[in-house]
JSON list of C-alpha atoms in Angstrom, two decimals:
[
{"chain": "A", "resi": 548, "resn": "MET", "atom": "CA", "xyz": [99.95, 116.34, 166.64]},
{"chain": "A", "resi": 549, "resn": "SER", "atom": "CA", "xyz": [101.62, 115.38, 163.35]},
{"chain": "A", "resi": 550, "resn": "GLN", "atom": "CA", "xyz": [99.04, 117.22, 161.26]},
{"chain": "A", "resi": 551, "resn": "ALA", "atom": "CA", "xyz": [99.08, 120.46, 163.26]},
{"chain": "A", "resi": 552, "resn": "ALA", "atom": "CA", "xyz": [99.49, 123.54, 161.09]},
{"chain": "A", "resi": 553, "resn": "LYS", "atom": "CA", "xyz": [99.39, 127.31, 161.11]},
{"chain": "A", "resi": 554, "resn": "ILE", "atom": "CA", "xyz": [96.12, 128.53, 159.62]},
{"chain": "A", "resi": 555, "resn": "LEU", "atom": "CA", "xyz": [95.29, 132.04, 158.46]},
{"chain": "A", "resi": 556, "resn": "VAL", "atom": "CA", "xyz": [91.55, 132.76, 158.72]},
{"chain": "A", "resi": 557, "resn": "VAL", "atom": "CA", "xyz": [90.49, 135.64, 156.45]},
{"chain": "A", "resi": 558, "resn": "GLU", "atom": "CA", "xyz": [86.91, 136.51, 157.40]},
{"chain": "A", "resi": 559, "resn": "ASP", "atom": "CA", "xyz": [85.19, 139.83, 158.15]},
{"chain": "A", "resi": 560, "resn": "ASP", "atom": "CA", "xyz": [82.31, 138.33, 160.13]},
{"chain": "A", "resi": 561, "resn": "ALA", "atom": "CA", "xyz": [83.53, 138.21, 163.75]},
{"chain": "A", "resi": 562, "resn": "HIS", "atom": "CA", "xyz": [81.12, 135.40, 164.71]},
{"chain": "A", "resi": 563, "resn": "ILE", "atom": "CA", "xyz": [82.26, 133.10, 161.89]},
{"chain": "A", "resi": 564, "resn": "ARG", "atom": "CA", "xyz": [85.88, 134.06, 162.56]},
{"chain": "A", "resi": 565, "resn": "ARG", "atom": "CA", "xyz": [85.53, 133.00, 166.20]},
{"chain": "A", "resi": 566, "resn": "LEU", "atom": "CA", "xyz": [83.84, 129.75, 165.13]},
{"chain": "A", "resi": 567, "resn": "LEU", "atom": "CA", "xyz": [86.63, 128.92, 162.70]},
{"chain": "A", "resi": 568, "resn": "LYS", "atom": "CA", "xyz": [89.31, 129.83, 165.23]},
{"chain": "A", "resi": 569, "resn": "ALA", "atom": "CA", "xyz": [87.76, 127.65, 167.95]},
{"chain": "A", "resi": 570, "resn": "THR", "atom": "CA", "xyz": [87.32, 124.74, 165.52]},
{"chain": "A", "resi": 571, "resn": "MET", "atom": "CA", "xyz": [90.90, 124.94, 164.25]},
{"chain": "A", "resi": 572, "resn": "GLN", "atom": "CA", "xyz": [92.40, 125.31, 167.73]},
{"chain": "A", "resi": 573, "resn": "ARG", "atom": "CA", "xyz": [90.36, 122.35, 169.02]},
{"chain": "A", "resi": 574, "resn": "ALA", "atom": "CA", "xyz": [92.01, 120.29, 166.28]},
{"chain": "A", "resi": 575, "resn": "GLY", "atom": "CA", "xyz": [95.45, 121.43, 167.46]},
{"chain": "A", "resi": 576, "resn": "HIS", "atom": "CA", "xyz": [96.14, 124.08, 164.83]},
{"chain": "A", "resi": 577, "resn": "ASP", "atom": "CA", "xyz": [97.71, 127.49, 165.42]},
{"chain": "A", "resi": 578, "resn": "VAL", "atom": "CA", "xyz": [95.40, 130.25, 164.14]},
{"chain": "A", "resi": 579, "resn": "VAL", "atom": "CA", "xyz": [95.99, 133.82, 163.00]},
{"chain": "A", "resi": 580, "resn": "GLU", "atom": "CA", "xyz": [93.08, 136.06, 161.96]},
{"chain": "A", "resi": 581, "resn": "ALA", "atom": "CA", "xyz": [92.50, 138.79, 159.39]},
{"chain": "A", "resi": 582, "resn": "ALA", "atom": "CA", "xyz": [89.29, 140.78, 159.03]},
{"chain": "A", "resi": 583, "resn": "ASP", "atom": "CA", "xyz": [90.09, 142.29, 155.63]},
{"chain": "A", "resi": 584, "resn": "ALA", "atom": "CA", "xyz": [92.33, 141.92, 152.57]},
{"chain": "A", "resi": 585, "resn": "ARG", "atom": "CA", "xyz": [95.00, 144.36, 153.76]},
{"chain": "A", "resi": 586, "resn": "GLN", "atom": "CA", "xyz": [95.47, 142.47, 157.02]},
{"chain": "A", "resi": 587, "resn": "ALA", "atom": "CA", "xyz": [95.46, 139.15, 155.19]},
{"chain": "A", "resi": 588, "resn": "LEU", "atom": "CA", "xyz": [98.34, 140.05, 152.87]},
{"chain": "A", "resi": 589, "resn": "ALA", "atom": "CA", "xyz": [100.36, 141.52, 155.74]},
{"chain": "A", "resi": 590, "resn": "LEU", "atom": "CA", "xyz": [99.91, 138.39, 157.88]},
{"chain": "A", "resi": 591, "resn": "LEU", "atom": "CA", "xyz": [100.68, 136.16, 154.92]},
{"chain": "A", "resi": 592, "resn": "ASP", "atom": "CA", "xyz": [104.18, 137.67, 154.73]},
{"chain": "A", "resi": 593, "resn": "ILE", "atom": "CA", "xyz": [104.72, 137.70, 158.50]},
{"chain": "A", "resi": 594, "resn": "GLU", "atom": "CA", "xyz": [103.22, 134.39, 159.61]},
{"chain": "A", "resi": 595, "resn": "HIS", "atom": "CA", "xyz": [103.87, 132.12, 156.57]},
{"chain": "A", "resi": 596, "resn": "PRO", "atom": "CA", "xyz": [100.75, 129.97, 157.15]},
{"chain": "A", "resi": 597, "resn": "ASP", "atom": "CA", "xyz": [100.34, 126.39, 155.91]},
{"chain": "A", "resi": 598, "resn": "VAL", "atom": "CA", "xyz": [96.65, 126.91, 155.11]},
{"chain": "A", "resi": 599, "resn": "VAL", "atom": "CA", "xyz": [94.58, 129.98, 154.23]},
{"chain": "A", "resi": 600, "resn": "LEU", "atom": "CA", "xyz": [90.79, 129.92, 154.77]},
{"chain": "A", "resi": 601, "resn": "LEU", "atom": "CA", "xyz": [89.52, 132.76, 152.58]},
{"chain": "A", "resi": 602, "resn": "ASP", "atom": "CA", "xyz": [86.10, 134.42, 152.64]},
{"chain": "A", "resi": 603, "resn": "LEU", "atom": "CA", "xyz": [85.19, 136.21, 149.41]},
{"chain": "A", "resi": 604, "resn": "GLY", "atom": "CA", "xyz": [82.98, 138.95, 150.87]},
{"chain": "A", "resi": 605, "resn": "LEU", "atom": "CA", "xyz": [85.66, 141.18, 152.39]},
{"chain": "A", "resi": 606, "resn": "PRO", "atom": "CA", "xyz": [85.00, 144.87, 153.15]},
{"chain": "A", "resi": 607, "resn": "ASP", "atom": "CA", "xyz": [87.99, 146.37, 151.33]},
{"chain": "A", "resi": 608, "resn": "ARG", "atom": "CA", "xyz": [88.46, 144.00, 148.37]},
{"chain": "A", "resi": 609, "resn": "ASP", "atom": "CA", "xyz": [86.70, 141.09, 146.71]},
{"chain": "A", "resi": 610, "resn": "GLY", "atom": "CA", "xyz": [88.21, 137.85, 147.93]},
{"chain": "A", "resi": 611, "resn": "LEU", "atom": "CA", "xyz": [88.59, 136.57, 144.36]},
{"chain": "A", "resi": 612, "resn": "GLU", "atom": "CA", "xyz": [91.09, 139.38, 143.79]},
{"chain": "A", "resi": 613, "resn": "LEU", "atom": "CA", "xyz": [93.22, 138.02, 146.64]},
{"chain": "A", "resi": 614, "resn": "ILE", "atom": "CA", "xyz": [93.74, 134.55, 145.21]},
{"chain": "A", "resi": 615, "resn": "GLU", "atom": "CA", "xyz": [96.43, 135.45, 142.69]},
{"chain": "A", "resi": 616, "resn": "PRO", "atom": "CA", "xyz": [98.45, 137.64, 145.14]},
{"chain": "A", "resi": 617, "resn": "ILE", "atom": "CA", "xyz": [98.30, 134.82, 147.71]},
{"chain": "A", "resi": 618, "resn": "ARG", "atom": "CA", "xyz": [99.43, 132.31, 145.08]},
{"chain": "A", "resi": 619, "resn": "LEU", "atom": "CA", "xyz": [102.36, 134.55, 144.08]},
{"chain": "A", "resi": 620, "resn": "ARG", "atom": "CA", "xyz": [103.51, 135.05, 147.68]},
{"chain": "A", "resi": 621, "resn": "SER", "atom": "CA", "xyz": [102.80, 131.70, 149.33]},
{"chain": "A", "resi": 622, "resn": "THR", "atom": "CA", "xyz": [102.68, 127.94, 148.83]},
{"chain": "A", "resi": 623, "resn": "ALA", "atom": "CA", "xyz": [99.92, 127.62, 151.46]},
{"chain": "A", "resi": 624, "resn": "THR", "atom": "CA", "xyz": [96.91, 125.48, 150.72]},
{"chain": "A", "resi": 625, "resn": "LEU", "atom": "CA", "xyz": [94.12, 127.93, 149.85]},
{"chain": "A", "resi": 626, "resn": "ILE", "atom": "CA", "xyz": [90.54, 126.95, 150.71]},
{"chain": "A", "resi": 627, "resn": "VAL", "atom": "CA", "xyz": [87.75, 129.39, 149.89]},
{"chain": "A", "resi": 628, "resn": "VAL", "atom": "CA", "xyz": [85.01, 129.41, 152.56]},
{"chain": "A", "resi": 629, "resn": "SER", "atom": "CA", "xyz": [82.17, 131.49, 151.16]},
{"chain": "A", "resi": 630, "resn": "ALA", "atom": "CA", "xyz": [78.40, 131.96, 151.13]},
{"chain": "A", "resi": 631, "resn": "ARG", "atom": "CA", "xyz": [78.51, 132.37, 147.35]},
{"chain": "A", "resi": 632, "resn": "GLU", "atom": "CA", "xyz": [76.95, 129.22, 145.88]},
{"chain": "A", "resi": 633, "resn": "ASP", "atom": "CA", "xyz": [77.06, 130.12, 142.20]},
{"chain": "A", "resi": 634, "resn": "SER", "atom": "CA", "xyz": [79.00, 127.56, 140.16]},
{"chain": "A", "resi": 635, "resn": "ALA", "atom": "CA", "xyz": [80.67, 130.33, 138.15]},
{"chain": "A", "resi": 636, "resn": "GLU", "atom": "CA", "xyz": [82.17, 131.74, 141.35]},
{"chain": "A", "resi": 637, "resn": "LYS", "atom": "CA", "xyz": [83.55, 128.32, 142.28]},
{"chain": "A", "resi": 638, "resn": "VAL", "atom": "CA", "xyz": [85.02, 127.80, 138.82]},
{"chain": "A", "resi": 639, "resn": "THR", "atom": "CA", "xyz": [86.61, 131.24, 138.88]},
{"chain": "A", "resi": 640, "resn": "ALA", "atom": "CA", "xyz": [88.15, 130.65, 142.31]},
{"chain": "A", "resi": 641, "resn": "LEU", "atom": "CA", "xyz": [89.58, 127.28, 141.27]},
{"chain": "A", "resi": 642, "resn": "ASP", "atom": "CA", "xyz": [90.88, 128.61, 137.95]},
{"chain": "A", "resi": 643, "resn": "LEU", "atom": "CA", "xyz": [92.61, 131.48, 139.77]},
{"chain": "A", "resi": 644, "resn": "GLY", "atom": "CA", "xyz": [94.43, 128.99, 141.99]},
{"chain": "A", "resi": 645, "resn": "ALA", "atom": "CA", "xyz": [92.26, 128.05, 144.98]},
{"chain": "A", "resi": 646, "resn": "ASP", "atom": "CA", "xyz": [92.76, 124.44, 146.09]},
{"chain": "A", "resi": 647, "resn": "ASP", "atom": "CA", "xyz": [89.22, 123.88, 147.33]},
{"chain": "A", "resi": 648, "resn": "TYR", "atom": "CA", "xyz": [85.87, 125.62, 147.86]},
{"chain": "A", "resi": 649, "resn": "VAL", "atom": "CA", "xyz": [83.58, 125.14, 150.86]},
{"chain": "A", "resi": 650, "resn": "THR", "atom": "CA", "xyz": [80.12, 126.76, 150.88]},
{"chain": "A", "resi": 651, "resn": "LYS", "atom": "CA", "xyz": [78.62, 128.36, 153.98]},
{"chain": "A", "resi": 652, "resn": "PRO", "atom": "CA", "xyz": [76.97, 127.16, 156.10]},
{"chain": "A", "resi": 653, "resn": "PHE", "atom": "CA", "xyz": [79.65, 124.48, 156.41]},
{"chain": "A", "resi": 654, "resn": "ASP", "atom": "CA", "xyz": [80.10, 121.35, 158.49]},
{"chain": "A", "resi": 655, "resn": "THR", "atom": "CA", "xyz": [83.14, 121.91, 160.73]},
{"chain": "A", "resi": 656, "resn": "GLU", "atom": "CA", "xyz": [84.14, 118.24, 160.69]},
{"chain": "A", "resi": 657, "resn": "GLU", "atom": "CA", "xyz": [84.08, 118.16, 156.89]},
{"chain": "A", "resi": 658, "resn": "LEU", "atom": "CA", "xyz": [86.22, 121.30, 156.77]},
{"chain": "A", "resi": 659, "resn": "LEU", "atom": "CA", "xyz": [88.73, 119.77, 159.18]},
{"chain": "A", "resi": 660, "resn": "ALA", "atom": "CA", "xyz": [88.83, 116.60, 157.07]},
{"chain": "A", "resi": 661, "resn": "ARG", "atom": "CA", "xyz": [89.58, 118.63, 153.94]},
{"chain": "A", "resi": 662, "resn": "ILE", "atom": "CA", "xyz": [92.36, 120.46, 155.78]},
{"chain": "A", "resi": 663, "resn": "ARG", "atom": "CA", "xyz": [93.87, 117.16, 156.99]},
{"chain": "A", "resi": 664, "resn": "THR", "atom": "CA", "xyz": [93.83, 115.82, 153.44]},
{"chain": "A", "resi": 665, "resn": "ALA", "atom": "CA", "xyz": [95.37, 118.99, 152.04]},
{"chain": "A", "resi": 666, "resn": "LEU", "atom": "CA", "xyz": [98.14, 118.95, 154.65]},
{"chain": "A", "resi": 667, "resn": "ARG", "atom": "CA", "xyz": [98.89, 115.30, 153.97]},
{"chain": "A", "resi": 668, "resn": "HIS", "atom": "CA", "xyz": [99.31, 115.95, 150.25]},
{"chain": "A", "resi": 669, "resn": "GLN", "atom": "CA", "xyz": [101.27, 119.12, 150.94]},
{"chain": "A", "resi": 670, "resn": "ARG", "atom": "CA", "xyz": [103.77, 117.28, 153.13]},
{"chain": "A", "resi": 671, "resn": "LEU", "atom": "CA", "xyz": [104.09, 114.40, 150.69]},
{"chain": "A", "resi": 672, "resn": "ALA", "atom": "CA", "xyz": [104.88, 116.92, 147.96]},
{"chain": "A", "resi": 673, "resn": "GLN", "atom": "CA", "xyz": [107.54, 118.56, 150.14]},
{"chain": "A", "resi": 674, "resn": "THR", "atom": "CA", "xyz": [109.30, 115.27, 150.86]},
{"chain": "A", "resi": 675, "resn": "ASP", "atom": "CA", "xyz": [108.99, 113.80, 147.39]},
{"chain": "A", "resi": 676, "resn": "ASN", "atom": "CA", "xyz": [108.31, 116.62, 144.93]},
{"chain": "A", "resi": 677, "resn": "GLN", "atom": "CA", "xyz": [105.64, 114.49, 143.28]},
{"chain": "A", "resi": 678, "resn": "ALA", "atom": "CA", "xyz": [104.51, 111.00, 144.22]},
{"chain": "A", "resi": 679, "resn": "ALA", "atom": "CA", "xyz": [105.40, 108.62, 141.39]},
{"chain": "A", "resi": 680, "resn": "VAL", "atom": "CA", "xyz": [102.65, 106.18, 142.42]},
{"chain": "A", "resi": 681, "resn": "VAL", "atom": "CA", "xyz": [99.17, 107.16, 143.58]},
{"chain": "A", "resi": 682, "resn": "ASP", "atom": "CA", "xyz": [96.88, 104.56, 145.15]},
{"chain": "A", "resi": 683, "resn": "VAL", "atom": "CA", "xyz": [93.13, 105.26, 145.20]},
{"chain": "A", "resi": 684, "resn": "GLY", "atom": "CA", "xyz": [91.03, 102.39, 146.46]},
{"chain": "A", "resi": 685, "resn": "ARG", "atom": "CA", "xyz": [91.68, 99.36, 144.27]},
{"chain": "A", "resi": 686, "resn": "VAL", "atom": "CA", "xyz": [93.41, 101.44, 141.60]},
{"chain": "A", "resi": 687, "resn": "ARG", "atom": "CA", "xyz": [97.14, 102.16, 141.35]},
{"chain": "A", "resi": 688, "resn": "ILE", "atom": "CA", "xyz": [98.34, 104.98, 139.08]},
{"chain": "A", "resi": 689, "resn": "ASP", "atom": "CA", "xyz": [102.04, 104.79, 138.21]},
{"chain": "A", "resi": 690, "resn": "LEU", "atom": "CA", "xyz": [102.82, 108.25, 136.89]},
{"chain": "A", "resi": 691, "resn": "GLU", "atom": "CA", "xyz": [106.46, 107.50, 136.19]},
{"chain": "A", "resi": 692, "resn": "HIS", "atom": "CA", "xyz": [105.76, 104.51, 133.93]},
{"chain": "A", "resi": 693, "resn": "ARG", "atom": "CA", "xyz": [102.33, 105.65, 132.68]},
{"chain": "A", "resi": 694, "resn": "ARG", "atom": "CA", "xyz": [100.63, 102.47, 133.92]},
{"chain": "A", "resi": 695, "resn": "VAL", "atom": "CA", "xyz": [97.26, 102.04, 135.62]},
{"chain": "A", "resi": 696, "resn": "LEU", "atom": "CA", "xyz": [96.31, 98.88, 137.50]},
{"chain": "A", "resi": 697, "resn": "ARG", "atom": "CA", "xyz": [93.05, 97.77, 139.08]},
{"chain": "A", "resi": 698, "resn": "ASP", "atom": "CA", "xyz": [93.36, 94.91, 141.59]},
{"chain": "A", "resi": 699, "resn": "GLY", "atom": "CA", "xyz": [96.85, 94.31, 140.21]},
{"chain": "A", "resi": 700, "resn": "GLU", "atom": "CA", "xyz": [95.68, 93.95, 136.61]},
{"chain": "A", "resi": 701, "resn": "GLU", "atom": "CA", "xyz": [96.89, 96.50, 134.08]},
{"chain": "A", "resi": 702, "resn": "ILE", "atom": "CA", "xyz": [94.06, 98.54, 132.53]},
{"chain": "A", "resi": 703, "resn": "HIS", "atom": "CA", "xyz": [94.32, 99.90, 128.99]},
{"chain": "A", "resi": 704, "resn": "LEU", "atom": "CA", "xyz": [93.39, 103.57, 128.76]},
{"chain": "A", "resi": 705, "resn": "THR", "atom": "CA", "xyz": [93.27, 105.80, 125.72]},
{"chain": "A", "resi": 706, "resn": "PRO", "atom": "CA", "xyz": [95.91, 108.59, 125.69]},
{"chain": "A", "resi": 707, "resn": "LYS", "atom": "CA", "xyz": [93.29, 111.22, 126.63]},
{"chain": "A", "resi": 708, "resn": "GLU", "atom": "CA", "xyz": [91.80, 109.05, 129.39]},
{"chain": "A", "resi": 709, "resn": "TYR", "atom": "CA", "xyz": [95.26, 108.57, 130.88]},
{"chain": "A", "resi": 710, "resn": "SER", "atom": "CA", "xyz": [96.11, 112.27, 130.63]},
{"chain": "A", "resi": 711, "resn": "VAL", "atom": "CA", "xyz": [92.89, 113.27, 132.45]},
{"chain": "A", "resi": 712, "resn": "LEU", "atom": "CA", "xyz": [93.50, 110.66, 135.15]},
{"chain": "A", "resi": 713, "resn": "ALA", "atom": "CA", "xyz": [97.12, 111.76, 135.57]},
{"chain": "A", "resi": 714, "resn": "GLU", "atom": "CA", "xyz": [96.08, 115.40, 136.03]},
{"chain": "A", "resi": 715, "resn": "LEU", "atom": "CA", "xyz": [93.62, 114.36, 138.74]},
{"chain": "A", "resi": 716, "resn": "ALA", "atom": "CA", "xyz": [96.15, 111.99, 140.35]},
{"chain": "A", "resi": 717, "resn": "ARG", "atom": "CA", "xyz": [98.77, 114.73, 140.66]},
{"chain": "A", "resi": 718, "resn": "ARG", "atom": "CA", "xyz": [96.34, 116.65, 142.88]},
{"chain": "A", "resi": 719, "resn": "PRO", "atom": "CA", "xyz": [94.17, 114.04, 144.63]},
{"chain": "A", "resi": 720, "resn": "ASP", "atom": "CA", "xyz": [91.21, 115.33, 146.62]},
{"chain": "A", "resi": 721, "resn": "ARG", "atom": "CA", "xyz": [91.46, 118.71, 144.90]},
{"chain": "A", "resi": 722, "resn": "VAL", "atom": "CA", "xyz": [88.71, 119.88, 142.57]},
{"chain": "A", "resi": 723, "resn": "LEU", "atom": "CA", "xyz": [90.03, 120.61, 139.09]},
{"chain": "A", "resi": 724, "resn": "SER", "atom": "CA", "xyz": [87.71, 122.73, 136.99]},
{"chain": "A", "resi": 725, "resn": "HIS", "atom": "CA", "xyz": [86.58, 121.77, 133.50]},
{"chain": "A", "resi": 726, "resn": "VAL", "atom": "CA", "xyz": [88.73, 124.57, 132.07]},
{"chain": "A", "resi": 727, "resn": "GLN", "atom": "CA", "xyz": [91.85, 123.44, 133.97]},
{"chain": "A", "resi": 728, "resn": "LEU", "atom": "CA", "xyz": [91.50, 119.87, 132.70]},
{"chain": "A", "resi": 729, "resn": "LEU", "atom": "CA", "xyz": [90.62, 120.84, 129.12]},
{"chain": "A", "resi": 730, "resn": "LYS", "atom": "CA", "xyz": [93.52, 123.28, 128.94]},
{"chain": "A", "resi": 731, "resn": "SER", "atom": "CA", "xyz": [96.02, 120.74, 130.33]},
{"chain": "A", "resi": 732, "resn": "VAL", "atom": "CA", "xyz": [94.89, 117.77, 128.23]},
{"chain": "A", "resi": 733, "resn": "TRP", "atom": "CA", "xyz": [93.44, 119.22, 125.00]},
{"chain": "A", "resi": 734, "resn": "GLY", "atom": "CA", "xyz": [95.12, 122.64, 124.91]},
{"chain": "A", "resi": 735, "resn": "PRO", "atom": "CA", "xyz": [94.04, 126.27, 125.40]},
{"chain": "A", "resi": 736, "resn": "ALA", "atom": "CA", "xyz": [91.98, 126.32, 122.19]},
{"chain": "A", "resi": 737, "resn": "GLN", "atom": "CA", "xyz": [89.61, 123.61, 123.47]},
{"chain": "A", "resi": 738, "resn": "THR", "atom": "CA", "xyz": [88.50, 124.99, 126.84]},
{"chain": "A", "resi": 739, "resn": "GLU", "atom": "CA", "xyz": [84.85, 125.19, 125.72]},
{"chain": "A", "resi": 740, "resn": "ARG", "atom": "CA", "xyz": [84.66, 121.53, 124.63]},
{"chain": "A", "resi": 741, "resn": "VAL", "atom": "CA", "xyz": [83.33, 120.08, 127.88]},
{"chain": "A", "resi": 742, "resn": "GLU", "atom": "CA", "xyz": [81.91, 117.11, 125.96]},
{"chain": "A", "resi": 743, "resn": "TYR", "atom": "CA", "xyz": [85.50, 115.92, 125.28]},
{"chain": "A", "resi": 744, "resn": "LEU", "atom": "CA", "xyz": [86.10, 115.76, 129.01]},
{"chain": "A", "resi": 745, "resn": "ARG", "atom": "CA", "xyz": [82.80, 114.04, 129.75]},
{"chain": "A", "resi": 746, "resn": "ILE", "atom": "CA", "xyz": [83.60, 111.29, 127.24]},
{"chain": "A", "resi": 747, "resn": "ALA", "atom": "CA", "xyz": [87.03, 110.71, 128.84]},
{"chain": "A", "resi": 748, "resn": "ILE", "atom": "CA", "xyz": [85.55, 110.65, 132.35]},
{"chain": "A", "resi": 749, "resn": "ARG", "atom": "CA", "xyz": [82.84, 108.21, 131.24]},
{"chain": "A", "resi": 750, "resn": "GLY", "atom": "CA", "xyz": [85.53, 105.92, 129.82]},
{"chain": "A", "resi": 751, "resn": "LEU", "atom": "CA", "xyz": [87.60, 106.08, 133.01]},
{"chain": "A", "resi": 752, "resn": "ARG", "atom": "CA", "xyz": [84.61, 105.26, 135.16]},
{"chain": "A", "resi": 753, "resn": "GLN", "atom": "CA", "xyz": [83.70, 102.28, 132.98]},
{"chain": "A", "resi": 754, "resn": "LYS", "atom": "CA", "xyz": [87.23, 100.91, 133.35]},
{"chain": "A", "resi": 755, "resn": "LEU", "atom": "CA", "xyz": [88.07, 101.81, 136.95]},
{"chain": "A", "resi": 756, "resn": "GLU", "atom": "CA", "xyz": [84.93, 102.14, 139.07]},
{"chain": "A", "resi": 757, "resn": "VAL", "atom": "CA", "xyz": [83.29, 99.16, 140.77]},
{"chain": "A", "resi": 758, "resn": "ASP", "atom": "CA", "xyz": [79.93, 100.61, 139.77]},
{"chain": "A", "resi": 759, "resn": "PRO", "atom": "CA", "xyz": [80.28, 103.28, 137.05]},
{"chain": "A", "resi": 760, "resn": "SER", "atom": "CA", "xyz": [76.73, 104.50, 137.75]},
{"chain": "A", "resi": 761, "resn": "GLN", "atom": "CA", "xyz": [77.72, 105.27, 141.37]},
{"chain": "A", "resi": 762, "resn": "PRO", "atom": "CA", "xyz": [81.27, 106.65, 141.00]},
{"chain": "A", "resi": 763, "resn": "ARG", "atom": "CA", "xyz": [83.39, 106.74, 144.14]},
{"chain": "A", "resi": 764, "resn": "LEU", "atom": "CA", "xyz": [86.86, 107.41, 142.71]},
{"chain": "A", "resi": 765, "resn": "ILE", "atom": "CA", "xyz": [86.24, 110.18, 140.18]},
{"chain": "A", "resi": 766, "resn": "VAL", "atom": "CA", "xyz": [83.49, 112.39, 141.54]},
{"chain": "A", "resi": 767, "resn": "ASN", "atom": "CA", "xyz": [81.69, 115.26, 139.89]},
{"chain": "A", "resi": 768, "resn": "GLU", "atom": "CA", "xyz": [81.46, 118.72, 141.44]},
{"chain": "A", "resi": 769, "resn": "LEU", "atom": "CA", "xyz": [78.28, 119.88, 139.71]},
{"chain": "A", "resi": 770, "resn": "ALA", "atom": "CA", "xyz": [78.97, 122.49, 136.99]},
{"chain": "A", "resi": 771, "resn": "VAL", "atom": "CA", "xyz": [82.50, 122.97, 138.36]},
{"chain": "A", "resi": 772, "resn": "GLY", "atom": "CA", "xyz": [84.80, 120.04, 137.61]},
{"chain": "A", "resi": 773, "resn": "TYR", "atom": "CA", "xyz": [86.07, 116.71, 138.95]},
{"chain": "A", "resi": 774, "resn": "ARG", "atom": "CA", "xyz": [87.92, 115.38, 141.98]},
{"chain": "A", "resi": 775, "resn": "LEU", "atom": "CA", "xyz": [89.89, 112.14, 142.44]},
{"chain": "A", "resi": 776, "resn": "ARG", "atom": "CA", "xyz": [89.04, 110.88, 145.90]},
{"chain": "A", "resi": 777, "resn": "SER", "atom": "CA", "xyz": [91.87, 109.21, 147.78]}
]
């Protein structure tokens, strides 16, 4: 299977760990398991996984505290799989470096789809450091020439609209938090000005979506951030 990968499951609940292992193996992935933070970091160095599925409620350390050490030691795609539903927890995880956040109870097929998408982008990045052109539906984003086309027709965007879209296009299908986008586009001093971001997103939807009232390209993760769906 071309999308097979090595997956590190970090989960203290043995039942959920077995469920995740069976699901991943059924999809053709190789699975290694860790029941706590100490095991997770040891296996990270030994196994070099492509994907880490990280629970936050670990017995020896809060999972949020593991995100930065994992980011420093690995280029693996990091997906948090947690029962914590609070938006602040999701934002914190994403700001620390998680690539995605799935809330328990989760749909196994959706989780597998997110892993497939993450692996596809990961492998594209390895072969071509960064895709110069990103196609999403009827929209083409040419990052090298700073051009955006819809159905072949060039669309005029304001500088801020383009910068927001480019940030999302560099990491398609990944949730970027409000703080990440504000910091990248407006600078570190403007991370509280969520209204700036909402205005830019509204403009992008008006210009790029088939129906701006039912967005399908730029989707909102409530109280967390935005995702560009490929």
